[in-house]
Amino acid sequence: MKRGTQSQGQNITVGIDIGSSKVCCAIGELMADKSTKLLGIGIVPSKGMKRGNIVHRDQLIEQIEKAVQSAEMMADISVERAIISMTGEHIRCINTVGAVALNKGSSPNLVAEHTIMLEDLEKAVELSQAVSLPIDKDILHVLPQEFLVDTLEFIKNPIGMTGRRLEARVHLVIAATAAMQNLKNCVEELGIDFEGIVFQPLASSLVTLNDDEKNLGVTLVDIGAHTTDVTVYNGDAVRYSSVIPIGANSITNDIAVMLQIGLDTAEDIKVKYASAKASMASPELKFDLPVNNGGPKRSISEHEVSRYVEARMQEIFQLVVREISKADVKGKLTYGIILTGGGAQLKNLTALAEETLGMKVRLGVPSRISGIDEVAPNPEYTAALGLLLWKTQSEDYNHSFHNSAITIKDVSNKVGKWFKEFF
Ligand SMILES: Nc1ncnc2c1ncn2[C@@H]1O[C@H](COP(=O)(O)OP(=O)(O)OP(=O)(O)O)[C@@H](O)[C@H]1O
Ligand SMILES: [Mg+2]
Protein backbone atom coordinates (compact mmCIF):
# COMPACT_ATOMS: atom_id res chain seq x y z
CA MET A 1 0.00 0.00 0.00
CA LYS A 2 1.32 3.48 -0.88
CA ARG A 3 1.31 5.38 2.40
CA GLY A 4 1.74 9.03 3.29
CA THR A 5 5.20 10.10 4.38
CA GLN A 6 4.20 11.47 7.78
CA SER A 7 3.06 9.33 10.69
CA GLN A 8 -0.29 9.93 12.36
CA GLY A 9 0.42 12.37 15.19
CA GLN A 10 -1.81 12.73 18.26
CA ASN A 11 -3.65 15.67 16.72
CA ILE A 12 -4.66 13.65 13.63
CA THR A 13 -7.99 11.81 13.60
CA VAL A 14 -9.12 9.31 10.98
CA GLY A 15 -12.75 8.37 10.36
CA ILE A 16 -13.91 5.55 8.10
CA ASP A 17 -17.60 5.60 7.17
CA ILE A 18 -18.51 2.09 6.04
CA GLY A 19 -21.77 2.46 4.15
CA SER A 20 -23.74 0.17 1.86
CA SER A 21 -22.84 2.14 -1.26
CA LYS A 22 -19.42 3.52 -0.45
CA VAL A 23 -16.52 3.48 1.97
CA CYS A 24 -15.33 6.98 2.81
CA CYS A 25 -12.15 7.69 4.76
CA ALA A 26 -11.52 11.20 6.14
CA ILE A 27 -8.32 12.44 7.76
CA GLY A 28 -8.57 15.54 9.95
CA GLU A 29 -6.27 17.63 12.10
CA LEU A 30 -7.26 19.15 15.44
CA MET A 31 -5.88 22.70 15.29
CA ALA A 32 -4.53 24.79 18.16
CA ASP A 33 -7.76 26.83 18.27
CA LYS A 34 -9.73 23.54 18.75
CA SER A 35 -11.17 23.66 15.23
CA THR A 36 -10.78 20.69 12.90
CA LYS A 37 -9.34 20.86 9.41
CA LEU A 38 -9.85 18.24 6.74
CA LEU A 39 -6.52 17.06 5.33
CA GLY A 40 -7.59 14.23 3.07
CA ILE A 41 -10.58 12.23 1.92
CA GLY A 42 -10.93 9.00 -0.05
CA ILE A 43 -14.16 7.51 -1.35
CA VAL A 44 -14.61 4.09 -2.94
CA PRO A 45 -17.85 2.41 -4.07
CA SER A 46 -18.74 -0.39 -1.69
CA LYS A 47 -20.10 -3.77 -2.64
CA GLY A 48 -19.16 -5.55 0.54
CA MET A 49 -22.06 -4.28 2.68
CA LYS A 50 -25.80 -4.62 2.45
CA ARG A 51 -28.24 -3.06 4.92
CA GLY A 52 -25.34 -2.55 7.27
CA ASN A 53 -24.25 -6.20 7.19
CA ILE A 54 -21.02 -7.48 5.69
CA VAL A 55 -21.92 -9.60 2.68
CA HIS A 56 -18.48 -9.91 1.10
CA ARG A 57 -15.67 -9.54 3.60
CA ASP A 58 -12.71 -9.68 1.21
CA GLN A 59 -14.21 -7.06 -1.06
CA LEU A 60 -15.01 -4.84 1.89
CA ILE A 61 -11.45 -5.01 3.22
CA GLU A 62 -10.13 -4.16 -0.24
CA GLN A 63 -12.49 -1.18 -0.50
CA ILE A 64 -11.55 0.08 2.97
CA GLU A 65 -7.89 -0.22 1.98
CA LYS A 66 -8.43 1.77 -1.22
CA ALA A 67 -10.40 4.52 0.53
CA VAL A 68 -7.74 4.80 3.26
CA GLN A 69 -4.97 4.81 0.68
CA SER A 70 -6.50 7.61 -1.34
CA ALA A 71 -7.10 9.74 1.80
CA GLU A 72 -3.50 9.03 2.86
CA MET A 73 -2.16 10.23 -0.45
CA MET A 74 -4.15 13.44 -0.28
CA ALA A 75 -3.15 14.16 3.33
CA ASP A 76 0.38 12.75 3.01
CA ILE A 77 -0.18 10.91 6.27
CA SER A 78 0.12 7.23 7.00
CA VAL A 79 -3.00 6.04 8.83
CA GLU A 80 -2.27 4.12 12.04
CA ARG A 81 -5.60 4.22 13.87
CA ALA A 82 -9.18 5.02 12.99
CA ILE A 83 -12.70 5.35 14.30
CA ILE A 84 -15.37 3.73 12.16
CA SER A 85 -19.09 4.16 11.59
CA MET A 86 -21.81 1.60 11.25
CA THR A 87 -25.53 1.29 10.75
CA GLY A 88 -27.86 -1.68 10.27
CA GLU A 89 -31.22 -3.21 11.01
CA HIS A 90 -29.82 -4.84 14.14
CA ILE A 91 -29.42 -1.47 15.90
CA ARG A 92 -31.98 -0.58 18.57
CA CYS A 93 -32.32 2.20 21.10
CA ILE A 94 -33.72 2.33 24.59
CA ASN A 95 -34.10 5.11 27.16
CA THR A 96 -33.20 4.01 30.67
CA VAL A 97 -32.75 5.37 34.17
CA GLY A 98 -30.16 4.71 36.87
CA ALA A 99 -30.42 6.10 40.39
CA VAL A 100 -28.20 6.28 43.47
CA ALA A 101 -28.96 7.27 47.07
CA LEU A 102 -26.71 10.09 48.18
CA ASN A 103 -27.15 9.83 51.93
CA LYS A 104 -25.48 6.51 52.66
CA GLY A 105 -23.78 6.54 56.03
CA SER A 106 -24.92 10.04 56.94
CA SER A 107 -27.23 10.85 59.77
CA PRO A 108 -30.65 11.96 58.49
CA ASN A 109 -30.15 15.60 59.42
CA LEU A 110 -26.89 15.79 57.44
CA VAL A 111 -28.50 14.60 54.23
CA ALA A 112 -28.51 17.99 52.59
CA GLU A 113 -24.76 18.28 53.13
CA HIS A 114 -23.90 15.51 50.68
CA THR A 115 -22.34 17.07 47.63
CA ILE A 116 -22.68 15.19 44.38
CA MET A 117 -19.30 14.04 43.07
CA LEU A 118 -18.15 12.58 39.77
CA GLU A 119 -18.25 9.11 41.33
CA ASP A 120 -21.98 9.46 42.18
CA LEU A 121 -22.68 10.46 38.63
CA GLU A 122 -20.65 7.57 37.25
CA LYS A 123 -22.48 5.15 39.47
CA ALA A 124 -25.89 6.45 38.34
CA VAL A 125 -24.87 6.19 34.69
CA GLU A 126 -23.45 2.72 35.26
CA LEU A 127 -26.70 1.57 36.86
CA SER A 128 -28.65 2.93 33.89
CA GLN A 129 -26.89 0.32 31.76
CA ALA A 130 -28.17 -2.57 33.84
CA VAL A 131 -30.63 -3.72 31.22
CA SER A 132 -31.00 -7.32 30.19
CA LEU A 133 -29.69 -7.65 26.67
CA PRO A 134 -30.04 -10.59 24.31
CA ILE A 135 -26.86 -12.67 24.34
CA ASP A 136 -25.87 -11.49 20.86
CA LYS A 137 -26.26 -7.74 21.57
CA ASP A 138 -24.04 -5.19 23.24
CA ILE A 139 -24.28 -1.53 24.22
CA LEU A 140 -22.75 0.70 21.55
CA HIS A 141 -23.44 4.14 23.02
CA VAL A 142 -24.46 5.56 26.39
CA LEU A 143 -25.71 9.08 25.80
CA PRO A 144 -26.78 11.08 28.86
CA GLN A 145 -30.02 13.02 28.49
CA GLU A 146 -30.30 14.71 31.89
CA PHE A 147 -30.00 14.19 35.63
CA LEU A 148 -32.50 14.58 38.44
CA VAL A 149 -31.60 15.52 41.98
CA ASP A 150 -34.55 14.55 44.15
CA THR A 151 -37.44 16.29 42.39
CA LEU A 152 -35.31 18.80 40.47
CA GLU A 153 -35.39 17.89 36.80
CA PHE A 154 -33.49 18.63 33.57
CA ILE A 155 -30.07 19.08 35.19
CA LYS A 156 -27.17 18.76 32.77
CA ASN A 157 -24.40 18.83 35.36
CA PRO A 158 -25.32 17.91 38.94
CA ILE A 159 -21.75 17.88 40.26
CA GLY A 160 -21.51 20.11 43.32
CA MET A 161 -25.27 20.07 43.96
CA THR A 162 -26.72 18.46 47.09
CA GLY A 163 -29.64 16.10 47.59
CA ARG A 164 -30.79 12.63 48.66
CA ARG A 165 -31.10 10.89 45.34
CA LEU A 166 -29.40 11.28 41.98
CA GLU A 167 -31.04 9.89 38.87
CA ALA A 168 -29.43 9.64 35.43
CA ARG A 169 -31.59 9.43 32.31
CA VAL A 170 -29.71 8.01 29.36
CA HIS A 171 -30.23 6.92 25.79
CA LEU A 172 -28.63 3.55 25.05
CA VAL A 173 -27.84 2.44 21.51
CA ILE A 174 -27.62 -1.33 21.25
CA ALA A 175 -26.10 -3.28 18.36
CA ALA A 176 -25.30 -6.86 17.38
CA THR A 177 -21.97 -7.87 18.93
CA ALA A 178 -20.97 -9.90 15.88
CA ALA A 179 -21.61 -6.95 13.52
CA MET A 180 -19.37 -4.70 15.61
CA GLN A 181 -16.69 -7.34 16.06
CA ASN A 182 -16.57 -8.15 12.35
CA LEU A 183 -16.21 -4.52 11.28
CA LYS A 184 -13.47 -4.08 13.87
CA ASN A 185 -11.65 -7.15 12.49
CA CYS A 186 -11.81 -5.82 8.91
CA VAL A 187 -10.06 -2.60 9.93
CA GLU A 188 -7.51 -4.39 12.11
CA GLU A 189 -6.67 -6.77 9.28
CA LEU A 190 -5.29 -3.74 7.42
CA GLY A 191 -2.93 -3.03 10.30
CA ILE A 192 -5.04 -0.08 11.50
CA ASP A 193 -5.67 0.23 15.24
CA PHE A 194 -9.35 0.32 16.03
CA GLU A 195 -10.47 3.32 18.10
CA GLY A 196 -14.20 2.68 18.29
CA ILE A 197 -17.47 2.40 16.43
CA VAL A 198 -20.03 5.16 16.05
CA PHE A 199 -23.65 4.76 14.95
CA GLN A 200 -23.71 6.56 11.57
CA PRO A 201 -26.41 9.21 12.18
CA LEU A 202 -24.80 10.26 15.47
CA ALA A 203 -21.61 11.00 13.53
CA SER A 204 -23.59 12.85 10.83
CA SER A 205 -25.34 14.95 13.46
CA LEU A 206 -22.05 16.44 14.65
CA VAL A 207 -21.50 18.24 11.34
CA THR A 208 -25.10 18.93 10.33
CA LEU A 209 -26.99 20.09 13.43
CA ASN A 210 -26.45 23.26 15.41
CA ASP A 211 -26.91 23.66 19.17
CA ASP A 212 -30.29 25.41 18.90
CA GLU A 213 -31.67 22.60 16.78
CA LYS A 214 -30.55 19.95 19.25
CA ASN A 215 -31.97 21.96 22.13
CA LEU A 216 -35.34 23.01 20.74
CA GLY A 217 -35.97 19.81 18.82
CA VAL A 218 -35.10 18.40 15.45
CA THR A 219 -35.05 15.05 13.63
CA LEU A 220 -32.05 14.07 11.55
CA VAL A 221 -32.94 11.70 8.72
CA ASP A 222 -29.86 10.15 7.08
CA ILE A 223 -30.97 8.58 3.78
CA GLY A 224 -28.30 6.09 2.76
CA ALA A 225 -28.25 3.47 0.05
CA HIS A 226 -29.90 0.63 1.99
CA THR A 227 -30.96 2.25 5.23
CA THR A 228 -32.61 5.42 6.48
CA ASP A 229 -31.46 6.38 9.96
CA VAL A 230 -33.71 8.52 12.15
CA THR A 231 -32.42 10.40 15.21
CA VAL A 232 -34.62 12.68 17.30
CA TYR A 233 -33.04 15.42 19.43
CA ASN A 234 -34.67 17.55 22.07
CA GLY A 235 -33.40 19.30 25.19
CA ASP A 236 -29.81 18.90 23.98
CA ALA A 237 -29.99 15.13 23.95
CA VAL A 238 -30.87 12.18 21.76
CA ARG A 239 -34.41 11.05 22.61
CA TYR A 240 -34.85 8.37 19.99
CA SER A 241 -32.84 6.67 17.25
CA SER A 242 -33.64 3.91 14.82
CA VAL A 243 -32.79 2.34 11.48
CA ILE A 244 -35.38 1.86 8.71
CA PRO A 245 -34.17 -0.92 6.39
CA ILE A 246 -35.02 0.97 3.18
CA GLY A 247 -32.82 3.56 1.52
CA ALA A 248 -32.35 5.44 -1.74
CA ASN A 249 -31.28 2.31 -3.62
CA SER A 250 -34.90 1.15 -3.47
CA ILE A 251 -35.71 4.03 -5.86
CA THR A 252 -33.03 2.77 -8.24
CA ASN A 253 -34.50 -0.74 -8.04
CA ASP A 254 -38.00 0.57 -8.76
CA ILE A 255 -36.78 2.45 -11.85
CA ALA A 256 -34.90 -0.63 -13.07
CA VAL A 257 -37.93 -2.90 -12.64
CA MET A 258 -40.51 -0.48 -14.06
CA LEU A 259 -38.42 0.38 -17.11
CA GLN A 260 -36.80 -3.06 -17.52
CA ILE A 261 -33.28 -1.65 -17.53
CA GLY A 262 -30.05 -2.44 -15.68
CA LEU A 263 -29.33 -1.04 -12.21
CA ASP A 264 -26.44 1.15 -13.40
CA THR A 265 -28.64 2.83 -16.01
CA ALA A 266 -31.43 3.21 -13.47
CA GLU A 267 -29.00 4.89 -11.05
CA ASP A 268 -27.92 7.33 -13.80
CA ILE A 269 -31.55 8.15 -14.60
CA LYS A 270 -32.35 8.72 -10.92
CA VAL A 271 -29.48 11.16 -10.46
CA LYS A 272 -29.88 12.99 -13.79
CA TYR A 273 -33.64 13.15 -14.44
CA ALA A 274 -35.70 12.12 -11.43
CA SER A 275 -37.50 14.58 -9.18
CA ALA A 276 -38.93 13.63 -5.79
CA LYS A 277 -42.01 15.64 -6.71
CA ALA A 278 -43.47 14.54 -10.04
CA SER A 279 -45.37 17.82 -10.39
CA MET A 280 -42.01 19.64 -10.55
CA ALA A 281 -40.77 17.48 -13.46
CA SER A 282 -41.71 18.23 -17.04
CA PRO A 283 -43.92 15.84 -19.07
CA GLU A 284 -42.35 17.40 -22.20
CA LEU A 285 -38.70 16.67 -21.38
CA LYS A 286 -38.07 13.14 -22.59
CA PHE A 287 -34.93 11.00 -22.61
CA ASP A 288 -34.07 7.79 -24.45
CA LEU A 289 -33.99 4.40 -22.74
CA PRO A 290 -31.69 1.55 -23.75
CA VAL A 291 -33.19 -0.68 -26.43
CA ASN A 292 -34.08 -4.18 -25.16
CA ASN A 293 -32.86 -7.10 -27.32
CA GLY A 294 -33.35 -5.41 -30.69
CA GLY A 295 -36.81 -4.10 -29.65
CA PRO A 296 -38.23 -0.67 -30.62
CA LYS A 297 -36.66 2.64 -29.58
CA ARG A 298 -38.02 3.82 -26.25
CA SER A 299 -38.16 7.13 -24.43
CA ILE A 300 -39.82 8.37 -21.25
CA SER A 301 -40.53 11.79 -19.77
CA GLU A 302 -38.94 13.12 -16.60
CA HIS A 303 -42.45 13.46 -15.18
CA GLU A 304 -43.26 9.79 -15.75
CA VAL A 305 -40.09 8.49 -14.10
CA SER A 306 -40.55 10.93 -11.21
CA ARG A 307 -43.95 9.42 -10.44
CA TYR A 308 -42.28 6.13 -9.40
CA VAL A 309 -39.71 8.05 -7.42
CA GLU A 310 -42.27 10.15 -5.57
CA ALA A 311 -44.29 7.06 -4.60
CA ARG A 312 -41.22 5.36 -3.09
CA MET A 313 -40.03 8.47 -1.27
CA GLN A 314 -43.49 8.99 0.19
CA GLU A 315 -43.37 5.45 1.52
CA ILE A 316 -40.00 6.12 3.15
CA PHE A 317 -41.32 9.36 4.70
CA GLN A 318 -44.36 7.52 6.10
CA LEU A 319 -41.94 5.16 7.86
CA VAL A 320 -39.98 8.17 9.14
CA VAL A 321 -43.19 9.66 10.58
CA ARG A 322 -43.90 6.35 12.33
CA GLU A 323 -40.44 6.38 13.90
CA ILE A 324 -40.75 10.01 15.02
CA SER A 325 -44.06 9.23 16.67
CA LYS A 326 -42.30 6.60 18.81
CA ALA A 327 -39.99 9.30 20.17
CA ASP A 328 -42.70 10.82 22.35
CA VAL A 329 -41.63 14.42 21.65
CA LYS A 330 -44.89 15.56 20.11
CA GLY A 331 -44.94 19.27 19.38
CA LYS A 332 -41.32 19.63 20.42
CA LEU A 333 -39.64 19.47 17.02
CA THR A 334 -39.27 23.22 16.57
CA TYR A 335 -36.71 22.86 13.82
CA GLY A 336 -38.51 20.08 11.97
CA ILE A 337 -36.44 17.72 9.86
CA ILE A 338 -32.90 17.80 8.51
CA LEU A 339 -32.25 15.47 5.58
CA THR A 340 -28.74 14.18 5.03
CA GLY A 341 -26.93 11.19 3.46
CA GLY A 342 -26.46 10.65 -0.28
CA GLY A 343 -30.17 9.98 -0.84
CA ALA A 344 -31.01 13.49 0.36
CA GLN A 345 -29.56 14.83 -2.88
CA LEU A 346 -32.53 13.69 -4.92
CA LYS A 347 -33.97 16.72 -6.73
CA ASN A 348 -36.85 18.52 -4.93
CA LEU A 349 -36.69 16.15 -1.97
CA THR A 350 -37.04 18.87 0.66
CA ALA A 351 -40.19 20.13 -1.10
CA LEU A 352 -41.72 16.64 -1.01
CA ALA A 353 -40.66 16.14 2.61
CA GLU A 354 -42.26 19.42 3.71
CA GLU A 355 -45.47 18.46 1.97
CA THR A 356 -45.57 14.86 3.26
CA LEU A 357 -44.28 15.44 6.77
CA GLY A 358 -45.92 18.81 7.37
CA MET A 359 -42.78 20.19 8.98
CA LYS A 360 -39.96 22.57 8.20
CA VAL A 361 -37.25 20.68 6.27
CA ARG A 362 -33.71 21.59 5.27
CA LEU A 363 -30.81 19.77 3.66
CA GLY A 364 -28.00 18.82 6.07
CA VAL A 365 -24.68 19.46 4.37
CA PRO A 366 -21.39 19.14 6.26
CA SER A 367 -20.12 22.16 8.20
CA ARG A 368 -17.96 22.87 11.28
CA ILE A 369 -14.81 21.51 9.61
CA SER A 370 -12.52 23.69 7.50
CA GLY A 371 -11.25 22.61 4.11
CA ILE A 372 -14.37 20.69 3.05
CA ASP A 373 -15.81 23.10 0.49
CA GLU A 374 -13.79 21.88 -2.46
CA VAL A 375 -13.54 18.17 -1.68
CA ALA A 376 -16.45 17.03 0.51
CA PRO A 377 -19.35 19.49 0.33
CA ASN A 378 -22.22 16.99 -0.12
CA PRO A 379 -24.51 15.25 2.38
CA GLU A 380 -23.05 11.81 1.57
CA TYR A 381 -19.85 12.88 3.41
CA THR A 382 -21.52 13.86 6.70
CA ALA A 383 -20.91 10.56 8.54
CA ALA A 384 -17.20 10.35 7.62
CA LEU A 385 -16.63 13.99 8.57
CA GLY A 386 -18.65 13.68 11.78
CA LEU A 387 -16.32 10.88 12.89
CA LEU A 388 -13.49 13.44 12.95
CA LEU A 389 -15.32 15.35 15.70
CA TRP A 390 -16.46 12.31 17.68
CA LYS A 391 -13.58 12.10 20.13
CA THR A 392 -13.68 15.79 21.03
CA GLN A 393 -17.38 16.58 20.81
CA SER A 394 -19.50 13.52 21.43
CA GLU A 395 -21.27 12.98 24.72
CA ASP A 396 -20.86 9.22 24.70
CA TYR A 397 -19.00 8.08 27.75
CA ASN A 398 -19.35 4.42 28.19
CA HIS A 399 -17.94 1.71 26.24
CA SER A 400 -17.78 -1.92 26.94
CA PHE A 401 -17.09 -2.67 23.32
CA HIS A 402 -15.08 0.15 21.73
CA ASN A 403 -11.75 -0.75 23.15
CA SER A 404 -11.14 -3.36 25.79
CA ALA A 405 -8.21 -1.25 26.99
CA ILE A 406 -10.59 1.48 28.17
CA THR A 407 -10.39 1.74 31.95
CA ILE A 408 -12.62 3.25 34.57
CA LYS A 409 -10.17 6.14 34.70
CA ASP A 410 -10.62 6.78 30.97
CA VAL A 411 -14.36 6.77 31.44
CA SER A 412 -14.24 9.22 34.32
CA ASN A 413 -11.86 11.48 32.38
CA LYS A 414 -14.35 11.46 29.58
CA VAL A 415 -17.24 12.32 31.89
CA GLY A 416 -15.16 15.10 33.41
CA LYS A 417 -14.24 16.33 29.94
CA TRP A 418 -17.81 16.24 28.81
CA PHE A 419 -18.92 18.42 31.68
CA LYS A 420 -16.01 20.81 31.24
CA GLU A 421 -17.01 21.20 27.60
CA PHE A 422 -20.61 21.60 28.51
CA PHE A 423 -20.11 24.59 30.76
N1 LIG B 1 -27.35 13.35 -6.79
C1 LIG B 1 -28.07 12.35 -6.30
N2 LIG B 1 -29.39 12.27 -6.53
C2 LIG B 1 -30.12 11.25 -6.04
N3 LIG B 1 -29.63 10.25 -5.30
C3 LIG B 1 -28.32 10.26 -5.04
C4 LIG B 1 -27.46 11.29 -5.52
N4 LIG B 1 -26.20 11.04 -5.08
C5 LIG B 1 -26.25 9.89 -4.36
N5 LIG B 1 -27.52 9.42 -4.34
C6 LIG B 1 -27.99 8.19 -3.69
O1 LIG B 1 -27.57 8.15 -2.36
C7 LIG B 1 -27.40 6.79 -1.94
C8 LIG B 1 -26.06 6.65 -1.27
O2 LIG B 1 -26.07 7.43 -0.11
P1 LIG B 1 -24.92 7.28 0.99
O3 LIG B 1 -23.61 7.46 0.33
O4 LIG B 1 -25.26 8.19 2.11
O5 LIG B 1 -25.14 5.76 1.39
P2 LIG B 1 -24.29 4.82 2.33
O6 LIG B 1 -23.86 5.60 3.52
O7 LIG B 1 -23.23 4.14 1.55
O8 LIG B 1 -25.39 3.74 2.71
P3 LIG B 1 -26.00 3.29 4.13
O9 LIG B 1 -26.03 4.52 4.99
O10 LIG B 1 -27.37 2.78 3.80
O11 LIG B 1 -25.11 2.23 4.66
C9 LIG B 1 -27.48 5.94 -3.21
O12 LIG B 1 -28.75 5.31 -3.26
C10 LIG B 1 -27.35 6.96 -4.33
O13 LIG B 1 -28.06 6.60 -5.48
MG1 LIG C 1 -24.68 6.08 5.29
PDB file of C-alpha atoms and ligand atoms in Angstrom, residues 17-22 52 87 200 222-227 229 248-249 252 267 270-271 341-343 345-347 379-380, ligand 1:
ATOM      1  CA  ASP A  17     -17.595   5.598   7.170  1.00  0.00           C
ATOM      2  CA  ILE A  18     -18.506   2.092   6.036  1.00  0.00           C
ATOM      3  CA  GLY A  19     -21.768   2.464   4.154  1.00  0.00           C
ATOM      4  CA  SER A  20     -23.742   0.175   1.859  1.00  0.00           C
ATOM      5  CA  SER A  21     -22.842   2.137  -1.264  1.00  0.00           C
ATOM      6  CA  LYS A  22     -19.420   3.522  -0.445  1.00  0.00           C
ATOM      7  CA  GLY A  52     -25.345  -2.554   7.274  1.00  0.00           C
ATOM      8  CA  THR A  87     -25.530   1.291  10.754  1.00  0.00           C
ATOM      9  CA  GLN A 200     -23.707   6.564  11.568  1.00  0.00           C
ATOM     10  CA  ASP A 222     -29.862  10.145   7.075  1.00  0.00           C
ATOM     11  CA  ILE A 223     -30.967   8.581   3.784  1.00  0.00           C
ATOM     12  CA  GLY A 224     -28.300   6.094   2.763  1.00  0.00           C
ATOM     13  CA  ALA A 225     -28.253   3.468   0.048  1.00  0.00           C
ATOM     14  CA  HIS A 226     -29.898   0.632   1.986  1.00  0.00           C
ATOM     15  CA  THR A 227     -30.957   2.251   5.231  1.00  0.00           C
ATOM     16  CA  ASP A 229     -31.458   6.380   9.962  1.00  0.00           C
ATOM     17  CA  ALA A 248     -32.349   5.444  -1.737  1.00  0.00           C
ATOM     18  CA  ASN A 249     -31.281   2.312  -3.619  1.00  0.00           C
ATOM     19  CA  THR A 252     -33.030   2.771  -8.242  1.00  0.00           C
ATOM     20  CA  GLU A 267     -28.997   4.887 -11.050  1.00  0.00           C
ATOM     21  CA  LYS A 270     -32.351   8.720 -10.921  1.00  0.00           C
ATOM     22  CA  VAL A 271     -29.484  11.157 -10.460  1.00  0.00           C
ATOM     23  CA  GLY A 341     -26.927  11.185   3.455  1.00  0.00           C
ATOM     24  CA  GLY A 342     -26.459  10.647  -0.282  1.00  0.00           C
ATOM     25  CA  GLY A 343     -30.168   9.982  -0.840  1.00  0.00           C
ATOM     26  CA  GLN A 345     -29.556  14.832  -2.882  1.00  0.00           C
ATOM     27  CA  LEU A 346     -32.531  13.689  -4.919  1.00  0.00           C
ATOM     28  CA  LYS A 347     -33.968  16.722  -6.726  1.00  0.00           C
ATOM     29  CA  PRO A 379     -24.511  15.246   2.378  1.00  0.00           C
ATOM     30  CA  GLU A 380     -23.046  11.814   1.574  1.00  0.00           C
TER      31      GLU A 380
HETATM   32  N1  LIG B   1     -27.352  13.352  -6.793  1.00  0.00           N
HETATM   33  C1  LIG B   1     -28.067  12.349  -6.299  1.00  0.00           C
HETATM   34  N2  LIG B   1     -29.392  12.266  -6.531  1.00  0.00           N
HETATM   35  C2  LIG B   1     -30.124  11.253  -6.039  1.00  0.00           C
HETATM   36  N3  LIG B   1     -29.635  10.245  -5.299  1.00  0.00           N
HETATM   37  C3  LIG B   1     -28.319  10.259  -5.037  1.00  0.00           C
HETATM   38  C4  LIG B   1     -27.460  11.292  -5.517  1.00  0.00           C
HETATM   39  N4  LIG B   1     -26.204  11.041  -5.084  1.00  0.00           N
HETATM   40  C5  LIG B   1     -26.250   9.886  -4.363  1.00  0.00           C
HETATM   41  N5  LIG B   1     -27.519   9.421  -4.342  1.00  0.00           N
HETATM   42  C6  LIG B   1     -27.991   8.188  -3.693  1.00  0.00           C
HETATM   43  O1  LIG B   1     -27.567   8.154  -2.363  1.00  0.00           O
HETATM   44  C7  LIG B   1     -27.399   6.786  -1.945  1.00  0.00           C
HETATM   45  C8  LIG B   1     -26.064   6.649  -1.268  1.00  0.00           C
HETATM   46  O2  LIG B   1     -26.071   7.433  -0.109  1.00  0.00           O
HETATM   47  P1  LIG B   1     -24.921   7.285   0.985  1.00  0.00           P
HETATM   48  O3  LIG B   1     -23.608   7.462   0.332  1.00  0.00           O
HETATM   49  O4  LIG B   1     -25.262   8.187   2.108  1.00  0.00           O
HETATM   50  O5  LIG B   1     -25.139   5.763   1.388  1.00  0.00           O
HETATM   51  P2  LIG B   1     -24.289   4.822   2.334  1.00  0.00           P
HETATM   52  O6  LIG B   1     -23.856   5.597   3.524  1.00  0.00           O
HETATM   53  O7  LIG B   1     -23.234   4.140   1.554  1.00  0.00           O
HETATM   54  O8  LIG B   1     -25.386   3.737   2.714  1.00  0.00           O
HETATM   55  P3  LIG B   1     -26.002   3.290   4.132  1.00  0.00           P
HETATM   56  O9  LIG B   1     -26.027   4.519   4.994  1.00  0.00           O
HETATM   57  O10 LIG B   1     -27.369   2.779   3.798  1.00  0.00           O
HETATM   58  O11 LIG B   1     -25.112   2.225   4.659  1.00  0.00           O
HETATM   59  C9  LIG B   1     -27.480   5.940  -3.213  1.00  0.00           C
HETATM   60  O12 LIG B   1     -28.750   5.311  -3.256  1.00  0.00           O
HETATM   61  C10 LIG B   1     -27.355   6.961  -4.325  1.00  0.00           C
HETATM   62  O13 LIG B   1     -28.063   6.598  -5.479  1.00  0.00           O
END
